[in-house]
Structure formats: structure tokens, C-alpha cells
């Protein structure tokens, strides 16, 4: 039996929505589709194949292991992709519950992280997500009931750059704006779930039903199955109405972001916007606190960090503006720690303490390791890196030309074992061949290295200090300036993220 004209129109609306939302730039590139096997993603995958061809699509499935049916779902998705003639890739994830995050949030974060990795592996720059009009309405209501701000009420955008936490250390160079960044596309946000079901039935598509979607212990399910039907009885057009409200909130957020960008130009500490000037932030807060709050919220978002609660945000701003200039603040948020040093404010990743085994080693087999739990040693004979996890970093050895003044003769490195030792206090070094001897403490202060970054190893060659991260070579060793040396390597310290 042919579908009724109303049902045919509903099915057609799905294809039209995808065609309208897909940027021309991506039309002939690899389109990744997040494919759970449910109704939404099944329809989206089928419509994408119909629009651009199976050869330009890939179905990506994430196996959480939360459901006893997870293995069967993986098999169903793989078989469905094969039937549709489209490439398929899957990833299993293990959920690690984080403090302050529920199961839903933890699973969502793990799912997106895995999808991002799969997209990178497949060179896909656009990931299609199957969220529809009912999902958008639920999100707006949930955010409203949680008392969220304008950004939350804006709910899900049709097109969005994938969230990526960037390196926030101001001593590091700003990353270039890579052209291969991943974007998320939600082309079905204007399409109700009923239209997706009509589409699936017209094309005889088979989909999975997740038993957890009927579990009323989850807030979204309770809203979907109890509250929304009652709202729909009195406000049949609630989906479109809430979507319009979300668009108004998104427009307002755009204006707030534009204001924050102007304030960031004023408050950012050179050379990039990863760090703020504390004095400039205090001045902005004195003039208008709301603008300072808006700036901090925008700054966090640009760094890929989640927004804290209003109370938490106000506390952060208060401490930043009222603490003494030489005070050491310890404000932790989302696995990061707020740092203040010499009028600069930035976020560092919180690094967990590491307790290494009795011997630490180089990352290549060329090194002979000497076991000493407190003092890792390396007999250097060509490795390119020496991993020192107790200091959260790696010492790199990079070949350079024989006239490089910052190069170490390889013959010198082979005279005695290298030792990585903690600072004891009072160590001295000469940073330039003709320079004076200075204490490490004075050199760190002169270089503007914050106290918490000074917890790095001193690298000794035998019993003589050779290299200190962030300071460089110790030219007390006369062999460093040996003009007859033909092979040299640069020593560089790379801190772990």
C-alpha cells in the first residue's frame, strides 16, 4: 500500500532537512554518522546515503557495555551497515565515573570522545548526529527547570565545532587554527520523531529500542513519558515554540559572546588569550561585575572547560580580585587548576601524583637503565626520549648541526650515566659560556617560571649538572663548547599534558 500524502510529506521532510543543513563544503567529503542503531540514527544514516552516496559515508558505533544487549546492538549495527553498503567502524569504551558527574553525563562524554577519535582515524571532518525536534524540546525544558543561563537555554545548535580542550599554559605557544577540526551537524532538529518513524516504515528500516529509554529514573525519560504528553494536549505546537525560544536564547548568547570578545581583547595577557591579566580583570570587575562574569564564562568555554555554577563562578572572580598579589590560589574546576603568577591568570591540568617502579626507562631500546627508585638513570647511546613520569614529563634528544651552541656533543653524553634528581636547593649553573654562575632559584625567578613549574628534575652527567628544564644547559661543562665535536643533540623538556 502506498503511503498517504501526509505520510509521504513527512518522509520527504527528512531528506529535505538533511539537504538544507549540509554545508556544500562537506558534500563530497567523508560524512561520519553516529550510529547507535536506534530510530533516529538509522533514519539519518539511510538519508545520508541517499543524499551523497554510500561511498561518502561511514557509520560509527560506540559500545558502552552498559546494557546486557550491547553486543547484540553492535552486531545489528554492523549487519545494517553491510546491508546498506556503507563502511562501519566501532569503538568499545569503559566508563570511569567522575566526581560530580552522573552516569548519563559520563556515558555522553565517553561517547563523544570515542566518536571524535573515530572521526580523526577516518579523516572525517563532519559528524552527523540524529537529534530531532522532540530531543530539542526536552533539552530546553530540562535546562529551564535546572535554572540554566542563556547558553543552556539555547540548547543544541544545528552546526557546532567539536569541543576540544586546549593547552592552557601561557608559556606554551598558541595553537594554530587547524583546518581539519571536527564539526557536529544535527540536521533533524526541526523534524519530530513521528516523521522519522514514518520515514523508517516507508523504507522498511529496522531499528533497535533501548530498554533504558523507558526507565523513569532518568530525568529526561520522566519528562518525555509523563510531562510532555500533557503539555502536548494543551500546546500541540510546543516543539516549534520551544525551538523558537531556544533560537532567541542563542541570539542573545551570540551578543553576549561578542561583548566578551571585546572584553577579552582588553583583559587577555600577551601573547594569547589563554591567559588573562589579573589587573585588567580587576579593573573590568570594578567597572561592571556582570561583564567580568560574562568574560570568565566565555573564556572557560573557549578553553573547552564546562561552565561552573553561578555561585562557583562568583567565588572564582571574588578570589581573583581580592587576593593579595603574591597569594597562592588553589581553585580547581573540571580537572584543571586556576593559576596566578605575575599578574597572569590561567588554567593548568591537575596532574595526579605518580609513583614509579624502581627503574624508569628511555622510550627506545638503545638505553641501559640503572635501577634506583629515587634517582632514575640512563646510559645514553642514541635514544630520542627519556620518559620521567614522576616529574610528569619527557626529556627529548633531538639531532642538530655541529655549530649549534645549544647542542650537546654526543661524545659527552656517552662519558657517564645521566641522572635525573630532584632539586635540593642551592644548585648553581652558568646559562651562557661567558656568563656568571647563578643559583637556580634566581634564574627561575628571572625567567618568570612559576614555583609549581619548577618541580622538574635536574639532569646530571655523572656528578656534574648538565641541564635544567626551562633554563637550559649548564656551561660550567667546558666540553659543551668543544669546537671539534661533529655530532650534537639538543636537550628539550616536554611536560606531559
Tab-separated table of C-alpha atoms in Angstrom:
chain	number	residue	atom	x	y	z
A	1	UNK	CA	0.000	0.000	0.000
A	2	UNK	CA	1.349	3.406	-0.950
A	3	UNK	CA	1.794	5.846	1.909
A	4	UNK	CA	-0.776	8.591	2.361
A	5	UNK	CA	0.118	12.049	1.096
A	6	UNK	CA	0.590	13.242	4.685
A	7	UNK	CA	2.979	10.423	5.481
A	8	UNK	CA	4.825	10.888	2.199
A	9	UNK	CA	5.266	14.569	3.016
A	10	UNK	CA	6.644	13.691	6.459
A	11	UNK	CA	9.138	11.252	4.984
A	12	UNK	CA	10.176	13.768	2.332
A	13	UNK	CA	10.774	16.410	5.020
A	14	UNK	CA	13.592	14.282	6.468
A	15	UNK	CA	15.540	14.240	3.204
A	16	UNK	CA	14.902	17.945	2.646
A	17	UNK	CA	16.102	18.843	6.146
A	18	UNK	CA	19.371	16.964	5.621
A	19	UNK	CA	19.899	18.549	2.213
A	20	UNK	CA	19.251	22.039	3.592
A	21	UNK	CA	21.510	21.610	6.624
A	22	UNK	CA	24.503	20.003	4.907
A	23	UNK	CA	27.118	22.685	4.118
A	24	UNK	CA	28.233	22.479	0.461
A	25	UNK	CA	31.838	22.245	1.681
A	26	UNK	CA	31.190	18.737	3.034
A	27	UNK	CA	29.018	17.372	0.201
A	28	UNK	CA	31.751	15.181	-1.290
A	29	UNK	CA	33.823	14.591	1.831
A	30	UNK	CA	33.509	11.684	4.243
A	31	UNK	CA	30.364	12.099	6.329
A	32	UNK	CA	30.512	10.243	9.632
A	33	UNK	CA	27.167	9.243	11.139
A	34	UNK	CA	26.875	8.441	14.845
A	35	UNK	CA	25.017	5.147	14.548
A	36	UNK	CA	23.539	3.626	17.708
A	37	UNK	CA	21.030	1.512	15.787
A	38	UNK	CA	18.056	3.416	17.199
A	39	UNK	CA	15.346	5.024	15.108
A	40	UNK	CA	16.972	8.453	14.846
A	41	UNK	CA	20.422	7.326	13.720
A	42	UNK	CA	19.043	4.608	11.424
A	43	UNK	CA	16.939	7.142	9.542
A	44	UNK	CA	19.817	9.626	9.450
A	45	UNK	CA	22.249	7.060	8.035
A	46	UNK	CA	19.770	5.952	5.366
A	47	UNK	CA	19.009	9.572	4.373
A	48	UNK	CA	22.707	10.489	4.230
A	49	UNK	CA	23.450	7.543	1.945
A	50	UNK	CA	20.532	8.542	-0.299
A	51	UNK	CA	21.824	12.117	-0.475
A	52	UNK	CA	25.588	11.745	-1.013
A	53	UNK	CA	26.112	8.041	-1.705
A	54	UNK	CA	27.371	5.192	0.472
A	55	UNK	CA	30.947	5.736	-0.674
A	56	UNK	CA	30.986	9.131	1.081
A	57	UNK	CA	29.562	7.870	4.398
A	58	UNK	CA	30.789	5.871	7.352
A	59	UNK	CA	28.698	4.590	10.272
A	60	UNK	CA	30.332	4.919	13.705
A	61	UNK	CA	29.098	2.861	16.659
A	62	UNK	CA	30.100	3.200	20.320
A	63	UNK	CA	29.827	0.155	22.583
A	64	UNK	CA	29.355	1.350	26.194
A	65	UNK	CA	28.791	-2.058	27.701
A	66	UNK	CA	26.027	-0.616	29.912
A	67	UNK	CA	23.262	-2.806	28.540
A	68	UNK	CA	23.247	-6.621	28.522
A	69	UNK	CA	22.228	-6.250	24.876
A	70	UNK	CA	25.255	-4.120	23.926
A	71	UNK	CA	26.978	-6.915	21.993
A	72	UNK	CA	23.770	-7.685	20.085
A	73	UNK	CA	23.383	-3.979	19.250
A	74	UNK	CA	26.922	-3.902	17.870
A	75	UNK	CA	26.147	-6.917	15.695
A	76	UNK	CA	22.895	-5.361	14.477
A	77	UNK	CA	24.628	-2.095	13.512
A	78	UNK	CA	27.419	-3.889	11.698
A	79	UNK	CA	24.922	-6.009	9.755
A	80	UNK	CA	22.777	-2.977	8.945
A	81	UNK	CA	25.781	-1.059	7.621
A	82	UNK	CA	26.755	-4.022	5.475
A	83	UNK	CA	23.228	-4.247	4.083
A	84	UNK	CA	23.316	-0.543	3.206
A	85	UNK	CA	26.759	-0.922	1.624
A	86	UNK	CA	28.398	1.644	3.873
A	87	UNK	CA	31.674	1.492	5.792
A	88	UNK	CA	31.464	0.734	9.505
A	89	UNK	CA	33.726	1.346	12.498
A	90	UNK	CA	33.116	0.721	16.192
A	91	UNK	CA	34.828	1.515	19.465
A	92	UNK	CA	34.367	-0.046	22.909
A	93	UNK	CA	34.639	2.353	25.845
A	94	UNK	CA	34.998	1.765	29.569
A	95	UNK	CA	33.213	4.293	31.730
A	96	UNK	CA	35.165	5.858	34.573
A	97	UNK	CA	32.798	7.634	36.921
A	98	UNK	CA	33.956	11.170	37.657
A	99	UNK	CA	33.212	13.056	40.829
A	100	UNK	CA	30.151	15.261	40.427
A	101	UNK	CA	29.033	13.580	37.189
A	102	UNK	CA	26.139	11.128	36.839
A	103	UNK	CA	26.048	8.040	34.670
A	104	UNK	CA	24.324	9.852	31.795
A	105	UNK	CA	26.909	12.639	31.677
A	106	UNK	CA	29.821	10.218	31.992
A	107	UNK	CA	28.489	7.995	29.193
A	108	UNK	CA	27.839	11.030	26.973
A	109	UNK	CA	31.366	12.391	27.460
A	110	UNK	CA	32.891	8.981	26.749
A	111	UNK	CA	30.716	8.563	23.646
A	112	UNK	CA	31.715	11.909	22.145
A	113	UNK	CA	35.387	11.376	22.943
A	114	UNK	CA	35.307	7.996	21.184
A	115	UNK	CA	33.378	9.410	18.215
A	116	UNK	CA	35.921	12.205	17.859
A	117	UNK	CA	38.759	9.673	17.811
A	118	UNK	CA	36.998	7.545	15.198
A	119	UNK	CA	36.371	10.600	13.030
A	120	UNK	CA	40.025	11.532	13.215
A	121	UNK	CA	41.050	7.993	12.275
A	122	UNK	CA	38.683	8.096	9.280
A	123	UNK	CA	39.664	11.658	8.249
A	124	UNK	CA	36.044	12.753	8.683
A	125	UNK	CA	35.534	16.441	9.359
A	126	UNK	CA	31.758	16.335	9.849
A	127	UNK	CA	29.862	14.103	12.278
A	128	UNK	CA	26.099	13.783	11.779
A	129	UNK	CA	24.005	13.376	14.922
A	130	UNK	CA	20.376	12.228	14.939
A	131	UNK	CA	18.867	14.602	17.485
A	132	UNK	CA	15.363	15.681	16.440
A	133	UNK	CA	12.687	18.216	17.408
A	134	UNK	CA	11.463	16.186	20.393
A	135	UNK	CA	15.023	15.968	21.734
A	136	UNK	CA	15.409	19.735	21.366
A	137	UNK	CA	12.153	20.437	23.200
A	138	UNK	CA	13.178	18.115	26.039
A	139	UNK	CA	16.569	19.810	26.301
A	140	UNK	CA	15.079	23.303	26.503
A	141	UNK	CA	12.629	22.272	29.232
A	142	UNK	CA	15.281	20.422	31.224
A	143	UNK	CA	17.623	23.392	31.074
A	144	UNK	CA	14.840	25.744	32.113
A	145	UNK	CA	13.890	23.541	35.072
A	146	UNK	CA	17.534	23.396	36.127
A	147	UNK	CA	17.733	27.191	36.167
A	148	UNK	CA	20.395	27.339	33.491
A	149	UNK	CA	21.598	30.516	31.819
A	150	UNK	CA	21.121	31.794	28.285
A	151	UNK	CA	23.731	29.421	26.818
A	152	UNK	CA	21.914	26.420	28.260
A	153	UNK	CA	18.524	27.601	27.037
A	154	UNK	CA	19.966	27.866	23.530
A	155	UNK	CA	20.030	24.040	23.710
A	156	UNK	CA	21.550	22.189	20.734
A	157	UNK	CA	22.768	24.118	17.671
A	158	UNK	CA	22.417	22.683	14.190
A	159	UNK	CA	26.143	23.098	13.467
A	160	UNK	CA	28.870	23.260	16.098
A	161	UNK	CA	32.610	22.769	16.355
A	162	UNK	CA	33.561	19.718	18.389
A	163	UNK	CA	34.660	20.616	21.891
A	164	UNK	CA	38.393	20.408	22.321
A	165	UNK	CA	40.314	21.229	25.493
A	166	UNK	CA	43.339	23.242	24.507
A	167	UNK	CA	46.671	23.638	26.215
A	168	UNK	CA	46.139	26.485	28.672
A	169	UNK	CA	49.699	27.065	29.846
A	170	UNK	CA	50.606	30.643	28.854
A	171	UNK	CA	54.270	29.754	28.447
A	172	UNK	CA	53.335	27.487	25.541
A	173	UNK	CA	52.678	28.851	22.036
A	174	UNK	CA	49.097	29.299	20.938
A	175	UNK	CA	47.929	26.509	18.615
A	176	UNK	CA	47.258	27.398	15.025
A	177	UNK	CA	43.684	27.270	13.784
A	178	UNK	CA	43.738	23.902	12.095
A	179	UNK	CA	41.507	23.443	9.093
A	180	UNK	CA	40.804	19.797	9.951
A	181	UNK	CA	38.730	20.496	13.072
A	182	UNK	CA	35.701	18.278	13.523
A	183	UNK	CA	32.191	19.735	13.437
A	184	UNK	CA	28.891	18.277	14.616
A	185	UNK	CA	25.812	18.600	12.405
A	186	UNK	CA	22.274	17.960	13.700
A	187	UNK	CA	20.188	18.225	10.521
A	188	UNK	CA	16.975	16.779	12.024
A	189	UNK	CA	16.387	19.315	14.824
A	190	UNK	CA	13.283	20.640	13.078
A	191	UNK	CA	11.854	17.152	12.412
A	192	UNK	CA	9.546	15.489	15.009
A	193	UNK	CA	10.129	11.890	15.992
A	194	UNK	CA	6.846	10.870	14.346
A	195	UNK	CA	8.206	11.941	10.949
A	196	UNK	CA	11.308	9.808	11.484
A	197	UNK	CA	9.133	6.816	12.289
A	198	UNK	CA	7.103	7.410	9.133
A	199	UNK	CA	10.313	7.585	7.079
A	200	UNK	CA	11.608	4.341	8.608
A	201	UNK	CA	8.378	2.494	7.904
A	202	UNK	CA	8.216	3.733	4.326
A	203	UNK	CA	11.706	2.381	3.615
A	204	UNK	CA	11.237	-0.791	5.704
A	205	UNK	CA	14.090	0.113	8.042
A	206	UNK	CA	14.726	-1.935	11.177
A	207	UNK	CA	15.869	-0.211	14.347
A	208	UNK	CA	16.656	-1.014	17.963
A	209	UNK	CA	14.773	0.053	21.068
A	210	UNK	CA	16.993	0.794	24.064
A	211	UNK	CA	15.254	-0.506	27.168
A	212	UNK	CA	16.765	2.323	29.230
A	213	UNK	CA	14.661	4.853	27.279
A	214	UNK	CA	11.614	3.800	29.304
A	215	UNK	CA	13.362	3.907	32.688
A	216	UNK	CA	11.672	6.771	34.574
A	217	UNK	CA	14.596	7.023	36.991
A	218	UNK	CA	16.295	9.107	34.309
A	219	UNK	CA	15.068	12.706	34.303
A	220	UNK	CA	14.793	13.018	30.535
A	221	UNK	CA	12.686	9.846	30.308
A	222	UNK	CA	10.356	11.070	33.065
A	223	UNK	CA	9.909	14.339	31.184
A	224	UNK	CA	9.348	12.537	27.867
A	225	UNK	CA	6.802	9.999	29.068
A	226	UNK	CA	4.877	11.919	31.753
A	227	UNK	CA	5.104	15.685	31.343
A	228	UNK	CA	5.400	16.265	27.585
A	229	UNK	CA	2.244	14.325	26.642
A	230	UNK	CA	0.271	16.579	28.959
A	231	UNK	CA	1.926	19.701	27.533
A	232	UNK	CA	1.158	18.445	24.032
A	233	UNK	CA	-2.529	18.101	24.870
A	234	UNK	CA	-2.781	21.840	25.573
A	235	UNK	CA	0.053	23.163	23.388
A	236	UNK	CA	0.214	20.981	20.244
A	237	UNK	CA	2.889	23.184	18.666
A	238	UNK	CA	5.177	23.098	21.737
A	239	UNK	CA	8.104	21.672	19.764
A	240	UNK	CA	8.207	24.618	17.375
A	241	UNK	CA	7.527	27.080	20.195
A	242	UNK	CA	10.366	25.778	22.365
A	243	UNK	CA	12.675	25.671	19.346
A	244	UNK	CA	11.874	29.347	18.731
A	245	UNK	CA	12.652	30.145	22.372
A	246	UNK	CA	15.950	28.289	22.025
A	247	UNK	CA	16.794	30.371	18.948
A	248	UNK	CA	16.058	33.591	20.852
A	249	UNK	CA	18.404	32.410	23.613
A	250	UNK	CA	21.058	31.514	21.035
A	251	UNK	CA	20.794	35.003	19.503
A	252	UNK	CA	21.168	36.585	22.944
A	253	UNK	CA	24.163	34.370	23.677
A	254	UNK	CA	25.760	35.440	20.408
A	255	UNK	CA	25.556	39.075	21.509
A	256	UNK	CA	26.991	38.194	24.944
A	257	UNK	CA	29.850	36.383	23.234
A	258	UNK	CA	30.560	39.382	21.018
A	259	UNK	CA	30.749	41.566	24.120
A	260	UNK	CA	33.019	39.006	25.805
A	261	UNK	CA	35.336	39.002	22.769
A	262	UNK	CA	35.741	42.778	23.082
A	263	UNK	CA	36.453	42.464	26.802
A	264	UNK	CA	38.874	39.606	26.160
A	265	UNK	CA	40.927	41.815	23.852
A	266	UNK	CA	41.246	44.231	26.737
A	267	UNK	CA	41.909	41.682	29.503
A	268	UNK	CA	43.945	38.990	27.694
A	269	UNK	CA	47.606	38.746	28.649
A	270	UNK	CA	50.001	38.559	25.684
A	271	UNK	CA	50.911	36.568	23.669
A	272	UNK	CA	47.496	34.829	23.518
A	273	UNK	CA	44.047	34.641	25.089
A	274	UNK	CA	44.835	31.526	27.142
A	275	UNK	CA	45.926	33.794	29.996
A	276	UNK	CA	44.273	36.891	31.442
A	277	UNK	CA	45.778	39.953	33.032
A	278	UNK	CA	44.696	39.994	36.679
A	279	UNK	CA	44.961	43.775	36.982
A	280	UNK	CA	42.856	44.291	33.834
A	281	UNK	CA	40.252	41.811	35.114
A	282	UNK	CA	40.058	43.649	38.448
A	283	UNK	CA	39.503	46.919	36.595
A	284	UNK	CA	36.719	45.393	34.471
A	285	UNK	CA	35.104	43.892	37.568
A	286	UNK	CA	35.220	47.275	39.291
A	287	UNK	CA	33.503	48.944	36.347
A	288	UNK	CA	30.846	46.284	35.752
A	289	UNK	CA	30.784	42.932	37.531
A	290	UNK	CA	28.315	41.364	35.088
A	291	UNK	CA	30.716	41.929	32.202
A	292	UNK	CA	33.539	40.335	34.203
A	293	UNK	CA	31.335	37.301	34.961
A	294	UNK	CA	30.347	37.042	31.291
A	295	UNK	CA	34.010	37.232	30.271
A	296	UNK	CA	35.086	34.437	32.653
A	297	UNK	CA	32.234	32.234	31.434
A	298	UNK	CA	33.192	32.863	27.771
A	299	UNK	CA	36.900	32.355	28.498
A	300	UNK	CA	36.207	28.967	30.081
A	301	UNK	CA	34.118	27.920	27.097
A	302	UNK	CA	36.851	28.872	24.603
A	303	UNK	CA	39.238	26.653	26.567
A	304	UNK	CA	36.849	23.714	26.315
A	305	UNK	CA	36.023	23.764	30.040
A	306	UNK	CA	32.442	23.394	31.311
A	307	UNK	CA	30.745	26.375	32.889
A	308	UNK	CA	30.673	26.312	36.706
A	309	UNK	CA	27.588	27.227	38.694
A	310	UNK	CA	26.875	30.913	39.268
A	311	UNK	CA	27.938	30.629	42.900
A	312	UNK	CA	31.178	28.922	41.910
A	313	UNK	CA	31.849	31.482	39.181
A	314	UNK	CA	31.277	34.396	41.543
A	315	UNK	CA	33.602	32.795	44.099
A	316	UNK	CA	36.347	32.389	41.473
A	317	UNK	CA	36.010	36.026	40.433
A	318	UNK	CA	35.961	37.233	44.043
A	319	UNK	CA	39.129	35.359	44.959
A	320	UNK	CA	40.913	36.534	41.831
A	321	UNK	CA	40.053	40.163	42.517
A	322	UNK	CA	40.552	40.284	46.285
A	323	UNK	CA	43.563	38.033	46.915
A	324	UNK	CA	46.947	39.606	47.595
A	325	UNK	CA	49.202	39.961	44.578
A	326	UNK	CA	51.632	37.363	45.987
A	327	UNK	CA	48.931	34.977	47.219
A	328	UNK	CA	48.873	31.359	46.041
A	329	UNK	CA	45.347	30.460	44.965
A	330	UNK	CA	44.130	26.894	44.632
A	331	UNK	CA	40.877	26.874	42.680
A	332	UNK	CA	40.079	23.572	40.993
A	333	UNK	CA	37.457	23.066	38.292
A	334	UNK	CA	36.812	20.202	35.870
A	335	UNK	CA	40.231	18.612	36.269
A	336	UNK	CA	42.042	21.943	35.976
A	337	UNK	CA	43.575	24.342	38.494
A	338	UNK	CA	43.472	28.123	38.258
A	339	UNK	CA	46.950	29.627	38.461
A	340	UNK	CA	48.002	33.192	39.224
A	341	UNK	CA	51.554	34.406	38.721
A	342	UNK	CA	52.981	37.852	37.992
A	343	UNK	CA	49.621	39.332	37.037
A	344	UNK	CA	48.769	36.392	34.748
A	345	UNK	CA	45.806	34.049	35.266
A	346	UNK	CA	45.469	30.715	33.502
A	347	UNK	CA	44.317	27.107	33.902
A	348	UNK	CA	46.600	24.085	34.312
A	349	UNK	CA	45.621	20.456	34.109
A	350	UNK	CA	45.681	18.828	37.536
A	351	UNK	CA	48.355	16.166	37.393
A	352	UNK	CA	47.892	13.132	39.617
A	353	UNK	CA	50.896	12.025	41.683
A	354	UNK	CA	52.889	9.262	40.081
A	355	UNK	CA	54.659	6.522	42.000
A	356	UNK	CA	57.101	4.922	39.574
A	357	UNK	CA	58.614	1.448	39.854
A	358	UNK	CA	62.229	1.026	40.861
A	359	UNK	CA	63.548	1.740	37.367
A	360	UNK	CA	62.428	4.252	34.773
A	361	UNK	CA	63.497	3.982	31.186
A	362	UNK	CA	64.023	5.508	27.856
A	363	UNK	CA	61.379	5.022	25.195
A	364	UNK	CA	63.799	3.216	22.875
A	365	UNK	CA	65.833	0.034	23.382
A	366	UNK	CA	69.176	1.858	22.990
A	367	UNK	CA	69.380	2.767	26.668
A	368	UNK	CA	70.749	0.730	29.535
A	369	UNK	CA	68.731	1.619	32.631
A	370	UNK	CA	70.090	1.723	36.143
A	371	UNK	CA	67.536	0.790	38.812
A	372	UNK	CA	67.173	3.396	41.528
A	373	UNK	CA	63.703	4.309	42.814
A	374	UNK	CA	64.680	7.827	43.882
A	375	UNK	CA	67.121	8.667	41.103
A	376	UNK	CA	66.395	7.343	37.581
A	377	UNK	CA	69.497	6.944	35.448
A	378	UNK	CA	70.147	6.441	31.769
A	379	UNK	CA	73.296	5.323	29.982
A	380	UNK	CA	72.732	7.247	26.751
A	381	UNK	CA	73.617	5.587	23.464
A	382	UNK	CA	71.214	7.117	20.999
A	383	UNK	CA	67.630	7.220	22.356
A	384	UNK	CA	65.425	10.096	21.284
A	385	UNK	CA	63.439	10.369	24.519
A	386	UNK	CA	63.676	9.567	28.213
A	387	UNK	CA	60.327	9.280	29.941
A	388	UNK	CA	60.335	10.592	33.532
A	389	UNK	CA	56.724	10.171	34.684
A	390	UNK	CA	57.401	11.076	38.330
A	391	UNK	CA	58.099	14.592	37.040
A	392	UNK	CA	55.234	14.414	34.522
A	393	UNK	CA	57.466	14.913	31.540
A	394	UNK	CA	59.932	13.583	28.986
A	395	UNK	CA	63.499	14.599	28.175
A	396	UNK	CA	63.923	14.740	24.385
A	397	UNK	CA	67.190	14.314	22.484
A	398	UNK	CA	66.991	15.941	19.028
A	399	UNK	CA	69.822	15.809	16.498
A	400	UNK	CA	71.174	19.218	15.489
A	401	UNK	CA	74.056	20.679	13.464
A	402	UNK	CA	77.583	20.717	14.875
A	403	UNK	CA	77.683	24.514	15.176
A	404	UNK	CA	74.527	24.741	17.309
A	405	UNK	CA	75.539	26.492	20.566
A	406	UNK	CA	72.622	24.806	22.359
A	407	UNK	CA	73.703	21.348	21.182
A	408	UNK	CA	75.395	18.788	23.422
A	409	UNK	CA	78.193	16.711	21.869
A	410	UNK	CA	77.039	13.095	21.711
A	411	UNK	CA	80.526	12.052	22.807
A	412	UNK	CA	79.965	13.988	26.045
A	413	UNK	CA	76.660	12.233	26.754
A	414	UNK	CA	78.417	8.868	26.488
A	415	UNK	CA	81.105	9.655	29.073
A	416	UNK	CA	78.924	8.911	32.115
A	417	UNK	CA	75.340	7.942	33.029
A	418	UNK	CA	72.682	10.620	33.007
A	419	UNK	CA	70.901	11.038	36.345
A	420	UNK	CA	67.566	12.739	36.990
A	421	UNK	CA	67.458	14.124	40.524
A	422	UNK	CA	65.099	16.461	42.377
A	423	UNK	CA	66.295	19.924	43.287
A	424	UNK	CA	67.929	20.060	46.698
A	425	UNK	CA	68.337	23.848	46.895
A	426	UNK	CA	71.480	25.868	46.364
A	427	UNK	CA	72.344	24.413	42.945
A	428	UNK	CA	74.155	26.819	40.650
A	429	UNK	CA	74.715	26.916	36.902
A	430	UNK	CA	76.110	29.091	34.138
A	431	UNK	CA	73.480	29.784	31.429
A	432	UNK	CA	75.966	31.220	28.911
A	433	UNK	CA	79.579	30.277	28.110
A	434	UNK	CA	80.911	33.568	29.491
A	435	UNK	CA	78.056	34.243	31.924
A	436	UNK	CA	78.180	34.337	35.711
A	437	UNK	CA	77.268	31.471	37.992
A	438	UNK	CA	73.752	31.900	39.391
A	439	UNK	CA	71.523	29.871	41.685
A	440	UNK	CA	68.679	28.012	40.030
A	441	UNK	CA	66.219	29.892	42.235
A	442	UNK	CA	67.448	33.251	40.914
A	443	UNK	CA	67.423	32.045	37.322
A	444	UNK	CA	63.863	30.697	37.633
A	445	UNK	CA	62.688	33.986	39.097
A	446	UNK	CA	64.470	35.962	36.393
A	447	UNK	CA	62.878	33.806	33.680
A	448	UNK	CA	59.415	34.212	35.225
A	449	UNK	CA	58.900	30.491	35.825
A	450	UNK	CA	56.113	29.963	38.396
A	451	UNK	CA	57.012	27.981	41.521
A	452	UNK	CA	54.794	24.999	40.614
A	453	UNK	CA	56.554	24.582	37.248
A	454	UNK	CA	59.949	24.376	38.943
A	455	UNK	CA	59.246	20.864	40.180
A	456	UNK	CA	61.334	19.377	37.394
A	457	UNK	CA	64.426	17.162	37.529
A	458	UNK	CA	67.995	18.372	37.433
A	459	UNK	CA	69.801	16.311	34.790
A	460	UNK	CA	73.339	15.383	35.800
A	461	UNK	CA	76.074	13.852	33.695
A	462	UNK	CA	77.780	11.720	36.278
A	463	UNK	CA	78.136	14.113	39.216
A	464	UNK	CA	78.046	17.372	37.202
A	465	UNK	CA	74.882	19.354	36.473
A	466	UNK	CA	74.175	19.315	32.721
A	467	UNK	CA	70.624	20.535	32.066
A	468	UNK	CA	67.665	22.074	33.898
A	469	UNK	CA	64.214	22.225	32.246
A	470	UNK	CA	63.092	25.777	31.361
A	471	UNK	CA	66.665	27.073	31.993
A	472	UNK	CA	68.799	25.067	29.584
A	473	UNK	CA	72.398	23.846	29.624
A	474	UNK	CA	74.990	24.452	32.308
A	475	UNK	CA	78.056	25.879	30.557
A	476	UNK	CA	80.229	25.024	33.554
A	477	UNK	CA	80.969	21.935	31.489
A	478	UNK	CA	83.747	23.084	29.184
A	479	UNK	CA	83.141	20.158	26.818
A	480	UNK	CA	79.858	21.802	25.706
A	481	UNK	CA	81.787	24.308	23.636
A	482	UNK	CA	84.204	21.783	22.138
A	483	UNK	CA	84.716	23.042	18.545
A	484	UNK	CA	85.851	19.612	17.367
A	485	UNK	CA	82.527	17.893	18.173
A	486	UNK	CA	80.861	16.720	14.977
A	487	UNK	CA	77.612	15.280	16.337
A	488	UNK	CA	75.332	17.138	18.701
A	489	UNK	CA	71.831	16.801	20.140
A	490	UNK	CA	69.561	19.361	21.726
A	491	UNK	CA	68.024	18.582	25.098
A	492	UNK	CA	64.419	19.661	25.484
A	493	UNK	CA	61.938	19.135	28.300
A	494	UNK	CA	58.364	18.310	27.272
A	495	UNK	CA	55.802	18.403	30.072
A	496	UNK	CA	53.012	15.829	29.923
A	497	UNK	CA	49.505	17.122	29.299
